[in-house]
């Protein structure tokens, strides 16, 4: 099946710094990628839909100026958490959809962010 | 009402037990349905798709009831390695953006 990678797998940073997370589709092209956030013992929450060559679509309540998304190519989407604070500490996962609405998604392994 | 609802559990069962999870969804136009498994601190992994006719994969059986808008997952002969969170995922019609349930935690003990 299709493979999606994420980098880094974990990061610890100081409050106020910015953190960039990369999501790559390794053996296929993805015009769309999804970014999720998951807090402990909670479900995956969709943050935004990343679209190659155009602006991302953010879900209600997600600050687009804080979570910058760039989908610069058909194989790479990046999420930058700007001026990170401890409450941004979470598990961030990207995914690429299958080829149809009945297809599954292909998840990256996730990035665990801890903001001190 | 949430779009996809699951009992969060945890379901605590002994090895060898049979356990069933249900998931209800609110969008009657939903097209496709999946069960994912998520281990702690890992990404979700597809367990199985759910078809109207029902489908079975080894010890796992998934069923869809469109009239009542719920899907189920049955695990027979539970193993310790089945301990995980099981996520119900529904794809709305006409969209690739899936909706996740909050997950049901399963703990299988010796």
PDB file of C-alpha atoms in Angstrom:
ATOM      1  CA  UNK A   1       0.000   0.000   0.000  1.00  0.00           C
ATOM      2  CA  UNK A   2       0.875   3.663  -0.157  1.00  0.00           C
ATOM      3  CA  UNK A   3       3.393   4.996   2.339  1.00  0.00           C
ATOM      4  CA  UNK A   4       3.334   8.334   4.106  1.00  0.00           C
ATOM      5  CA  UNK A   5       6.236   9.497   6.215  1.00  0.00           C
ATOM      6  CA  UNK A   6       6.447  12.218   8.815  1.00  0.00           C
ATOM      7  CA  UNK A   7       9.415  14.011  10.235  1.00  0.00           C
ATOM      8  CA  UNK A   8      10.335  14.456  12.981  1.00  0.00           C
ATOM      9  CA  UNK A   9       8.728  11.621  14.905  1.00  0.00           C
ATOM     10  CA  UNK A  10       9.050  13.570  18.114  1.00  0.00           C
ATOM     11  CA  UNK A  11      10.193  17.038  19.101  1.00  0.00           C
ATOM     12  CA  UNK A  12      10.662  18.914  22.344  1.00  0.00           C
ATOM     13  CA  UNK A  13      10.880  22.665  22.165  1.00  0.00           C
ATOM     14  CA  UNK A  14      10.746  25.735  24.346  1.00  0.00           C
ATOM     15  CA  UNK A  15       7.667  27.864  24.563  1.00  0.00           C
ATOM     16  CA  UNK A  16       7.627  30.576  21.911  1.00  0.00           C
ATOM     17  CA  UNK A  17       9.578  28.701  19.282  1.00  0.00           C
ATOM     18  CA  UNK A  18       8.224  27.469  15.969  1.00  0.00           C
ATOM     19  CA  UNK A  19       8.206  23.847  14.941  1.00  0.00           C
ATOM     20  CA  UNK A  20       7.898  22.501  11.408  1.00  0.00           C
ATOM     21  CA  UNK A  21       6.511  19.042  10.728  1.00  0.00           C
ATOM     22  CA  UNK A  22       6.903  17.451   7.308  1.00  0.00           C
ATOM     23  CA  UNK A  23       4.553  14.954   5.752  1.00  0.00           C
ATOM     24  CA  UNK A  24       5.651  13.136   2.606  1.00  0.00           C
ATOM     25  CA  UNK A  25       3.951  10.692   0.324  1.00  0.00           C
ATOM     26  CA  UNK A  26       6.737   8.324  -0.653  1.00  0.00           C
ATOM     27  CA  UNK A  27       5.421   6.347  -3.574  1.00  0.00           C
ATOM     28  CA  UNK A  28       2.456   8.304  -4.801  1.00  0.00           C
ATOM     29  CA  UNK A  29       1.327  11.846  -5.399  1.00  0.00           C
ATOM     30  CA  UNK A  30      -1.071  13.498  -3.009  1.00  0.00           C
ATOM     31  CA  UNK A  31      -2.884  16.636  -4.074  1.00  0.00           C
ATOM     32  CA  UNK A  32      -4.629  16.621  -0.724  1.00  0.00           C
ATOM     33  CA  UNK A  33      -3.347  15.812   2.722  1.00  0.00           C
ATOM     34  CA  UNK A  34      -5.059  16.018   6.068  1.00  0.00           C
ATOM     35  CA  UNK A  35      -3.557  17.229   9.313  1.00  0.00           C
ATOM     36  CA  UNK A  36      -4.920  15.877  12.579  1.00  0.00           C
ATOM     37  CA  UNK A  37      -4.197  16.530  16.200  1.00  0.00           C
ATOM     38  CA  UNK A  38      -4.820  14.055  18.976  1.00  0.00           C
ATOM     39  CA  UNK A  39      -4.703  14.807  22.676  1.00  0.00           C
ATOM     40  CA  UNK A  40      -4.304  11.959  25.164  1.00  0.00           C
ATOM     41  CA  UNK A  41      -7.329   9.681  25.405  1.00  0.00           C
ATOM     42  CA  UNK A  42      -9.170  11.701  22.762  1.00  0.00           C
ATOM     43  CA  UNK A  43     -10.071  11.117  19.167  1.00  0.00           C
ATOM     44  CA  UNK A  44      -8.277  12.399  16.132  1.00  0.00           C
ATOM     45  CA  UNK A  45      -9.423  15.933  15.382  1.00  0.00           C
ATOM     46  CA  UNK A  46      -9.086  17.233  11.855  1.00  0.00           C
ATOM     47  CA  UNK A  47      -7.233  20.530  11.878  1.00  0.00           C
ATOM     48  CA  UNK A  48      -6.995  21.338   8.220  1.00  0.00           C
ATOM     49  CA  UNK A  49      -6.984  20.026   4.694  1.00  0.00           C
ATOM     50  CA  UNK A  50      -3.830  20.809   2.775  1.00  0.00           C
ATOM     51  CA  UNK A  51      -4.221  21.371  -0.954  1.00  0.00           C
ATOM     52  CA  UNK A  52      -1.297  21.333  -3.362  1.00  0.00           C
ATOM     53  CA  UNK A  53      -0.884  24.688  -5.031  1.00  0.00           C
ATOM     54  CA  UNK A  54      -3.580  26.470  -3.065  1.00  0.00           C
ATOM     55  CA  UNK A  55      -4.463  27.568   0.425  1.00  0.00           C
ATOM     56  CA  UNK A  56      -5.280  25.083   3.098  1.00  0.00           C
ATOM     57  CA  UNK A  57      -8.795  24.733   4.402  1.00  0.00           C
ATOM     58  CA  UNK A  58      -8.932  25.036   8.166  1.00  0.00           C
ATOM     59  CA  UNK A  59     -11.527  23.542  10.449  1.00  0.00           C
ATOM     60  CA  UNK A  60     -13.534  25.786  12.705  1.00  0.00           C
ATOM     61  CA  UNK A  61     -11.591  26.852  15.751  1.00  0.00           C
ATOM     62  CA  UNK A  62      -8.152  26.210  14.267  1.00  0.00           C
ATOM     63  CA  UNK A  63      -6.051  29.360  13.974  1.00  0.00           C
ATOM     64  CA  UNK A  64      -4.590  29.527  10.499  1.00  0.00           C
ATOM     65  CA  UNK A  65      -1.965  32.066  11.554  1.00  0.00           C
ATOM     66  CA  UNK A  66      -0.738  29.768  14.272  1.00  0.00           C
ATOM     67  CA  UNK A  67      -0.767  26.538  12.293  1.00  0.00           C
ATOM     68  CA  UNK A  68       0.785  27.363   8.952  1.00  0.00           C
ATOM     69  CA  UNK A  69       0.319  24.794   6.245  1.00  0.00           C
ATOM     70  CA  UNK A  70       2.245  24.683   3.012  1.00  0.00           C
ATOM     71  CA  UNK A  71       1.643  22.079   0.345  1.00  0.00           C
ATOM     72  CA  UNK A  72       4.458  22.983  -1.988  1.00  0.00           C
ATOM     73  CA  UNK A  73       4.572  19.846  -4.076  1.00  0.00           C
ATOM     74  CA  UNK A  74       2.589  16.739  -4.834  1.00  0.00           C
ATOM     75  CA  UNK A  75       4.592  14.771  -2.293  1.00  0.00           C
ATOM     76  CA  UNK A  76       5.165  17.207   0.547  1.00  0.00           C
ATOM     77  CA  UNK A  77       2.970  19.086   2.978  1.00  0.00           C
ATOM     78  CA  UNK A  78       4.324  20.931   5.998  1.00  0.00           C
ATOM     79  CA  UNK A  79       2.677  22.086   9.189  1.00  0.00           C
ATOM     80  CA  UNK A  80       4.416  24.802  11.169  1.00  0.00           C
ATOM     81  CA  UNK A  81       3.297  25.420  14.714  1.00  0.00           C
ATOM     82  CA  UNK A  82       4.277  29.030  15.296  1.00  0.00           C
ATOM     83  CA  UNK A  83       5.064  30.433  18.724  1.00  0.00           C
ATOM     84  CA  UNK A  84       4.309  27.104  20.319  1.00  0.00           C
ATOM     85  CA  UNK A  85       2.921  26.963  23.839  1.00  0.00           C
ATOM     86  CA  UNK A  86       2.518  24.055  26.241  1.00  0.00           C
ATOM     87  CA  UNK A  87      -1.133  23.658  25.274  1.00  0.00           C
ATOM     88  CA  UNK A  88       0.012  22.879  21.728  1.00  0.00           C
ATOM     89  CA  UNK A  89       1.700  19.745  23.013  1.00  0.00           C
ATOM     90  CA  UNK A  90      -0.036  16.936  21.207  1.00  0.00           C
ATOM     91  CA  UNK A  91       0.281  14.128  18.696  1.00  0.00           C
ATOM     92  CA  UNK A  92       0.105  15.497  15.151  1.00  0.00           C
ATOM     93  CA  UNK A  93      -0.694  13.074  12.349  1.00  0.00           C
ATOM     94  CA  UNK A  94      -0.966  13.642   8.642  1.00  0.00           C
ATOM     95  CA  UNK A  95      -2.719  11.460   6.137  1.00  0.00           C
ATOM     96  CA  UNK A  96      -3.349  11.228   2.444  1.00  0.00           C
ATOM     97  CA  UNK A  97      -6.691  10.045   1.133  1.00  0.00           C
ATOM     98  CA  UNK A  98      -7.162   7.128  -1.168  1.00  0.00           C
ATOM     99  CA  UNK A  99      -8.279   7.478  -4.720  1.00  0.00           C
ATOM    100  CA  UNK A 100     -11.994   7.477  -4.026  1.00  0.00           C
ATOM    101  CA  UNK A 101     -14.479   8.225  -1.268  1.00  0.00           C
ATOM    102  CA  UNK A 102     -14.672   4.500  -0.576  1.00  0.00           C
ATOM    103  CA  UNK A 103     -10.957   4.121  -0.187  1.00  0.00           C
ATOM    104  CA  UNK A 104      -9.042   4.182   3.049  1.00  0.00           C
ATOM    105  CA  UNK A 105      -6.561   6.808   4.166  1.00  0.00           C
ATOM    106  CA  UNK A 106      -2.824   6.436   4.470  1.00  0.00           C
ATOM    107  CA  UNK A 107      -1.499   7.799   7.718  1.00  0.00           C
ATOM    108  CA  UNK A 108       1.921   9.059   8.554  1.00  0.00           C
ATOM    109  CA  UNK A 109       3.465   7.693  11.760  1.00  0.00           C
ATOM    110  CA  UNK A 110       2.743  10.903  13.637  1.00  0.00           C
ATOM    111  CA  UNK A 111       4.816  13.546  15.394  1.00  0.00           C
ATOM    112  CA  UNK A 112       4.735  13.928  19.137  1.00  0.00           C
ATOM    113  CA  UNK A 113       5.257  17.557  20.076  1.00  0.00           C
ATOM    114  CA  UNK A 114       6.110  18.564  23.612  1.00  0.00           C
ATOM    115  CA  UNK A 115       6.363  22.250  24.374  1.00  0.00           C
ATOM    116  CA  UNK A 116       8.078  23.100  27.632  1.00  0.00           C
TER     117      UNK A 116
ATOM    118  CA  UNK B   1     -25.621  14.520  18.313  1.00  0.00           C
ATOM    119  CA  UNK B   2     -22.055  13.801  17.283  1.00  0.00           C
ATOM    120  CA  UNK B   3     -21.484  12.602  13.743  1.00  0.00           C
ATOM    121  CA  UNK B   4     -19.849   9.361  14.821  1.00  0.00           C
ATOM    122  CA  UNK B   5     -20.355   7.979  18.300  1.00  0.00           C
ATOM    123  CA  UNK B   6     -18.612   5.168  20.071  1.00  0.00           C
ATOM    124  CA  UNK B   7     -18.614   3.907  23.612  1.00  0.00           C
ATOM    125  CA  UNK B   8     -15.125   4.861  24.842  1.00  0.00           C
ATOM    126  CA  UNK B   9     -14.943   1.870  27.187  1.00  0.00           C
ATOM    127  CA  UNK B  10     -12.590   0.579  28.344  1.00  0.00           C
ATOM    128  CA  UNK B  11     -13.706  -2.934  27.650  1.00  0.00           C
ATOM    129  CA  UNK B  12     -11.732  -5.176  29.959  1.00  0.00           C
ATOM    130  CA  UNK B  13     -11.953  -8.830  28.865  1.00  0.00           C
ATOM    131  CA  UNK B  14     -10.014 -12.043  29.504  1.00  0.00           C
ATOM    132  CA  UNK B  15      -8.077 -13.810  26.816  1.00  0.00           C
ATOM    133  CA  UNK B  16     -10.296 -15.943  24.663  1.00  0.00           C
ATOM    134  CA  UNK B  17     -13.384 -13.806  25.171  1.00  0.00           C
ATOM    135  CA  UNK B  18     -15.602 -12.492  22.437  1.00  0.00           C
ATOM    136  CA  UNK B  19     -16.156  -8.772  22.463  1.00  0.00           C
ATOM    137  CA  UNK B  20     -18.283  -6.503  20.293  1.00  0.00           C
ATOM    138  CA  UNK B  21     -18.132  -2.778  19.643  1.00  0.00           C
ATOM    139  CA  UNK B  22     -20.814  -0.643  18.104  1.00  0.00           C
ATOM    140  CA  UNK B  23     -20.583   2.688  16.388  1.00  0.00           C
ATOM    141  CA  UNK B  24     -23.426   4.939  15.276  1.00  0.00           C
ATOM    142  CA  UNK B  25     -23.282   7.623  12.642  1.00  0.00           C
ATOM    143  CA  UNK B  26     -25.626  10.498  11.913  1.00  0.00           C
ATOM    144  CA  UNK B  27     -25.106  11.155   8.200  1.00  0.00           C
ATOM    145  CA  UNK B  28     -27.383   8.810   6.294  1.00  0.00           C
ATOM    146  CA  UNK B  29     -25.567   9.659   3.053  1.00  0.00           C
ATOM    147  CA  UNK B  30     -22.292   8.212   4.308  1.00  0.00           C
ATOM    148  CA  UNK B  31     -20.637   6.071   1.700  1.00  0.00           C
ATOM    149  CA  UNK B  32     -17.942   4.043   3.306  1.00  0.00           C
ATOM    150  CA  UNK B  33     -17.062   2.730   6.707  1.00  0.00           C
ATOM    151  CA  UNK B  34     -13.922   1.465   8.329  1.00  0.00           C
ATOM    152  CA  UNK B  35     -12.545   0.150  11.556  1.00  0.00           C
ATOM    153  CA  UNK B  36      -9.051   1.273  12.461  1.00  0.00           C
ATOM    154  CA  UNK B  37      -6.860   0.114  15.267  1.00  0.00           C
ATOM    155  CA  UNK B  38      -4.667   2.558  17.136  1.00  0.00           C
ATOM    156  CA  UNK B  39      -1.976   1.559  19.576  1.00  0.00           C
ATOM    157  CA  UNK B  40      -0.744   3.981  22.183  1.00  0.00           C
ATOM    158  CA  UNK B  41       1.382   6.758  20.676  1.00  0.00           C
ATOM    159  CA  UNK B  42       1.021   5.318  17.188  1.00  0.00           C
ATOM    160  CA  UNK B  43      -0.895   6.269  14.094  1.00  0.00           C
ATOM    161  CA  UNK B  44      -4.191   4.526  13.279  1.00  0.00           C
ATOM    162  CA  UNK B  45      -3.890   1.450  11.113  1.00  0.00           C
ATOM    163  CA  UNK B  46      -6.683   0.117   8.970  1.00  0.00           C
ATOM    164  CA  UNK B  47      -8.188  -3.017  10.458  1.00  0.00           C
ATOM    165  CA  UNK B  48     -10.928  -3.605   7.954  1.00  0.00           C
ATOM    166  CA  UNK B  49     -13.444  -1.951   5.714  1.00  0.00           C
ATOM    167  CA  UNK B  50     -17.101  -2.520   6.460  1.00  0.00           C
ATOM    168  CA  UNK B  51     -19.453  -3.628   3.723  1.00  0.00           C
ATOM    169  CA  UNK B  52     -23.219  -3.843   3.655  1.00  0.00           C
ATOM    170  CA  UNK B  53     -23.022  -7.594   3.295  1.00  0.00           C
ATOM    171  CA  UNK B  54     -20.746  -7.851   6.300  1.00  0.00           C
ATOM    172  CA  UNK B  55     -17.210  -9.084   6.135  1.00  0.00           C
ATOM    173  CA  UNK B  56     -14.956 -11.332   8.113  1.00  0.00           C
ATOM    174  CA  UNK B  57     -11.205 -11.452   8.459  1.00  0.00           C
ATOM    175  CA  UNK B  58     -10.029 -14.224  10.708  1.00  0.00           C
ATOM    176  CA  UNK B  59     -11.240 -13.498  14.222  1.00  0.00           C
ATOM    177  CA  UNK B  60     -12.702 -10.149  13.212  1.00  0.00           C
ATOM    178  CA  UNK B  61     -16.179  -9.602  11.797  1.00  0.00           C
ATOM    179  CA  UNK B  62     -17.564  -6.240  10.754  1.00  0.00           C
ATOM    180  CA  UNK B  63     -21.160  -5.470   9.932  1.00  0.00           C
ATOM    181  CA  UNK B  64     -23.057  -2.474   8.658  1.00  0.00           C
ATOM    182  CA  UNK B  65     -26.695  -1.686   9.331  1.00  0.00           C
ATOM    183  CA  UNK B  66     -27.645   1.234   7.110  1.00  0.00           C
ATOM    184  CA  UNK B  67     -31.248   1.350   8.287  1.00  0.00           C
ATOM    185  CA  UNK B  68     -30.199   1.886  11.882  1.00  0.00           C
ATOM    186  CA  UNK B  69     -27.004   3.710  10.940  1.00  0.00           C
ATOM    187  CA  UNK B  70     -24.543   1.700  12.929  1.00  0.00           C
ATOM    188  CA  UNK B  71     -21.572  -0.485  12.318  1.00  0.00           C
ATOM    189  CA  UNK B  72     -20.185  -3.159  14.535  1.00  0.00           C
ATOM    190  CA  UNK B  73     -16.945  -4.996  15.106  1.00  0.00           C
ATOM    191  CA  UNK B  74     -16.833  -8.439  16.666  1.00  0.00           C
ATOM    192  CA  UNK B  75     -13.584  -9.914  17.921  1.00  0.00           C
ATOM    193  CA  UNK B  76     -13.559 -13.601  18.727  1.00  0.00           C
ATOM    194  CA  UNK B  77     -10.993 -15.467  20.811  1.00  0.00           C
ATOM    195  CA  UNK B  78      -9.391 -12.246  22.065  1.00  0.00           C
ATOM    196  CA  UNK B  79      -5.607 -12.145  22.292  1.00  0.00           C
ATOM    197  CA  UNK B  80      -3.454 -10.005  24.535  1.00  0.00           C
ATOM    198  CA  UNK B  81      -2.187  -8.316  21.389  1.00  0.00           C
ATOM    199  CA  UNK B  82      -5.707  -7.140  20.557  1.00  0.00           C
ATOM    200  CA  UNK B  83      -5.418  -4.562  23.343  1.00  0.00           C
ATOM    201  CA  UNK B  84      -5.704  -1.213  21.595  1.00  0.00           C
ATOM    202  CA  UNK B  85      -8.146   1.540  20.760  1.00  0.00           C
ATOM    203  CA  UNK B  86     -10.550   0.762  17.951  1.00  0.00           C
ATOM    204  CA  UNK B  87     -11.682   3.712  15.874  1.00  0.00           C
ATOM    205  CA  UNK B  88     -14.836   3.804  13.835  1.00  0.00           C
ATOM    206  CA  UNK B  89     -14.407   5.915  10.695  1.00  0.00           C
ATOM    207  CA  UNK B  90     -17.131   7.098   8.359  1.00  0.00           C
ATOM    208  CA  UNK B  91     -16.640   8.735   4.965  1.00  0.00           C
ATOM    209  CA  UNK B  92     -19.489  11.125   4.182  1.00  0.00           C
ATOM    210  CA  UNK B  93     -20.936  10.933   0.729  1.00  0.00           C
ATOM    211  CA  UNK B  94     -19.189  13.033  -1.869  1.00  0.00           C
ATOM    212  CA  UNK B  95     -16.235  13.831   0.335  1.00  0.00           C
ATOM    213  CA  UNK B  96     -12.902  12.281   1.033  1.00  0.00           C
ATOM    214  CA  UNK B  97     -12.764  13.769   4.510  1.00  0.00           C
ATOM    215  CA  UNK B  98     -13.523  11.007   6.978  1.00  0.00           C
ATOM    216  CA  UNK B  99     -15.061  11.453  10.377  1.00  0.00           C
ATOM    217  CA  UNK B 100     -13.540   9.601  13.288  1.00  0.00           C
ATOM    218  CA  UNK B 101     -15.242   8.297  16.367  1.00  0.00           C
ATOM    219  CA  UNK B 102     -13.425   8.902  19.632  1.00  0.00           C
ATOM    220  CA  UNK B 103     -12.432   5.262  19.805  1.00  0.00           C
ATOM    221  CA  UNK B 104     -13.207   2.321  22.037  1.00  0.00           C
ATOM    222  CA  UNK B 105     -10.463   1.092  24.311  1.00  0.00           C
ATOM    223  CA  UNK B 106     -10.009  -2.667  24.611  1.00  0.00           C
ATOM    224  CA  UNK B 107      -7.883  -4.271  27.280  1.00  0.00           C
ATOM    225  CA  UNK B 108      -7.369  -8.017  27.058  1.00  0.00           C
ATOM    226  CA  UNK B 109      -5.912  -9.529  30.214  1.00  0.00           C
ATOM    227  CA  UNK B 110      -4.469 -12.973  30.914  1.00  0.00           C
TER     228      UNK B 110
END
